[in-house]
mmCIF file of C-alpha atoms in Angstrom:
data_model
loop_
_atom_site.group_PDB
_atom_site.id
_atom_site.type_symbol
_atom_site.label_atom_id
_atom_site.label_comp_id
_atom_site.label_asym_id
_atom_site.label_seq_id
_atom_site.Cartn_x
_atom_site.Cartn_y
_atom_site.Cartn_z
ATOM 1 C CA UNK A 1469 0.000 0.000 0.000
ATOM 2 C CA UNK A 1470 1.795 3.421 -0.712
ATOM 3 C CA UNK A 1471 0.778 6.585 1.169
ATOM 4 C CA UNK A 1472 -1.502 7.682 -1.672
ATOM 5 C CA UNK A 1473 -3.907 4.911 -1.966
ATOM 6 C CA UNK A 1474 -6.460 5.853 0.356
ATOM 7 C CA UNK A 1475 -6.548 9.826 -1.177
ATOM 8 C CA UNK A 1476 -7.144 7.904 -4.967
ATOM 9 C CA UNK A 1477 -9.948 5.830 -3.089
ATOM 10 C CA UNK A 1478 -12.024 8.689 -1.570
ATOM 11 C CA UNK A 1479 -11.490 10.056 -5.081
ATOM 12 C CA UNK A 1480 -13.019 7.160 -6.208
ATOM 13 C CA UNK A 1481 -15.738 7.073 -3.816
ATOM 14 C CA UNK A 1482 -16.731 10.794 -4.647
ATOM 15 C CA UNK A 1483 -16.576 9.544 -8.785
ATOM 16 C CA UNK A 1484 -19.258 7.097 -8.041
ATOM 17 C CA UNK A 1485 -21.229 8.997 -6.249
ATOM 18 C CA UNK A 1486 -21.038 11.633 -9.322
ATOM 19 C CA UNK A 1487 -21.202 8.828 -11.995
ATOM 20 C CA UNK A 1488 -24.123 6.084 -10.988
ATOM 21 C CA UNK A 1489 -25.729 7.444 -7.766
ATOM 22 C CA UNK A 1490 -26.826 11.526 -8.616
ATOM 23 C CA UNK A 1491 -28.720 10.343 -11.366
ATOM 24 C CA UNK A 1492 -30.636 7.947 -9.488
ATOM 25 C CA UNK A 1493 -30.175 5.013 -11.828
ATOM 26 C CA UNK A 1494 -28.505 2.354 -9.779
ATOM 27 C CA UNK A 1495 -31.246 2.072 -6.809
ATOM 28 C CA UNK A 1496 -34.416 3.807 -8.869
ATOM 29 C CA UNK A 1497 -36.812 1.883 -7.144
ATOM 30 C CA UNK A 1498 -35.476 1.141 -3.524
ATOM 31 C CA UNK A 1499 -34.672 4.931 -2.817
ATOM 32 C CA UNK A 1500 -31.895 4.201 -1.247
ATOM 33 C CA UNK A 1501 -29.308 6.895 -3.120
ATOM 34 C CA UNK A 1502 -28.898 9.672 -0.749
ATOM 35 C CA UNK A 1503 -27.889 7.481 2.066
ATOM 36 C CA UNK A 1504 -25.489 5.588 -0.602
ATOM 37 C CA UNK A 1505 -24.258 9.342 -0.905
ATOM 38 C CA UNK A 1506 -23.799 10.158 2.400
ATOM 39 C CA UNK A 1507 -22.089 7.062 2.768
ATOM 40 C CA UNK A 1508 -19.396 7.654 0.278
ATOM 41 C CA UNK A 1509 -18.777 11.278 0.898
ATOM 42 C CA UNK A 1510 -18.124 10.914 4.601
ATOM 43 C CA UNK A 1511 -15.792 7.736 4.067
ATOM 44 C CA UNK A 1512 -14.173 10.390 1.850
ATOM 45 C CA UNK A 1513 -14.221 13.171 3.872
ATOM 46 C CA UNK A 1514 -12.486 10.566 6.953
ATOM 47 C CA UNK A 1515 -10.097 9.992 4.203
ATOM 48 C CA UNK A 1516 -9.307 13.197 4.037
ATOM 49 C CA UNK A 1517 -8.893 13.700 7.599
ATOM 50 C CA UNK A 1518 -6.657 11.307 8.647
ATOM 51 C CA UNK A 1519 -4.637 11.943 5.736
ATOM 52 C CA UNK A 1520 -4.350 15.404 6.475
ATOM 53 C CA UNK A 1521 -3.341 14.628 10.272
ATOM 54 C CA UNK A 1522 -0.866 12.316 9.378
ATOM 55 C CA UNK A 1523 0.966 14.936 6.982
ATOM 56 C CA UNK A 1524 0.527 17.756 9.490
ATOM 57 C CA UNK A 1525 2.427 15.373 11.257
ATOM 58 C CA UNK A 1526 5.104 14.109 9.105
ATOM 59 C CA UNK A 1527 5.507 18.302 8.603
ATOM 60 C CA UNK A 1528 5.982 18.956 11.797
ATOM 61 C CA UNK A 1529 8.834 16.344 12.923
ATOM 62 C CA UNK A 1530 10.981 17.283 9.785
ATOM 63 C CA UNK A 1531 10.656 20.620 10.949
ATOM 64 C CA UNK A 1532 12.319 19.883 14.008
ATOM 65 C CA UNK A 1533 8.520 20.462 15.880
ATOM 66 C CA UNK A 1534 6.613 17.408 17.949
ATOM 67 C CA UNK A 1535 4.233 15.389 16.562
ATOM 68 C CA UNK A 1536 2.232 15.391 19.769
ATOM 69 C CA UNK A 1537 2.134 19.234 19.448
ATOM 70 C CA UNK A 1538 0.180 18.557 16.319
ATOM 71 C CA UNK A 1539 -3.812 19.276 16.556
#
């Protein structure tokens, strides 16, 4: 696994959401799209997150700073 593989799969995740589930086309009948939606935006948006900590991170010790000083 290399450090950008989770970033490319929220990416994916948001793609779907934009490709099958706005339209309404994959689950016409059950009604179940918006909560597919919500689904894959916040796994994205976690994603995001922890990806974002963990560079904040990585910044900080090779700038000489602590981690654990990180928010």
């Amino acid at each position: 696994m290399q450090a950008s593989d989770p970033v490319f799969g929220a990416v994916e995740l948001l793609n779907e959401v934009s490709a099958t589930k706005i339209t309404g086309e994959e689950e016409r009948y059950s009604h179940t799209d918006l909560y597919d939606i919500a689904a894959n935006v916040e796994g994205a948006e976690r994603v995001l997150e922890s990806w974002v900590r963990k560079t904040r991170k990585i910044c900080l010790y090779s700038a000489g700073r602590s981690a654990a000083a990180a928010p």
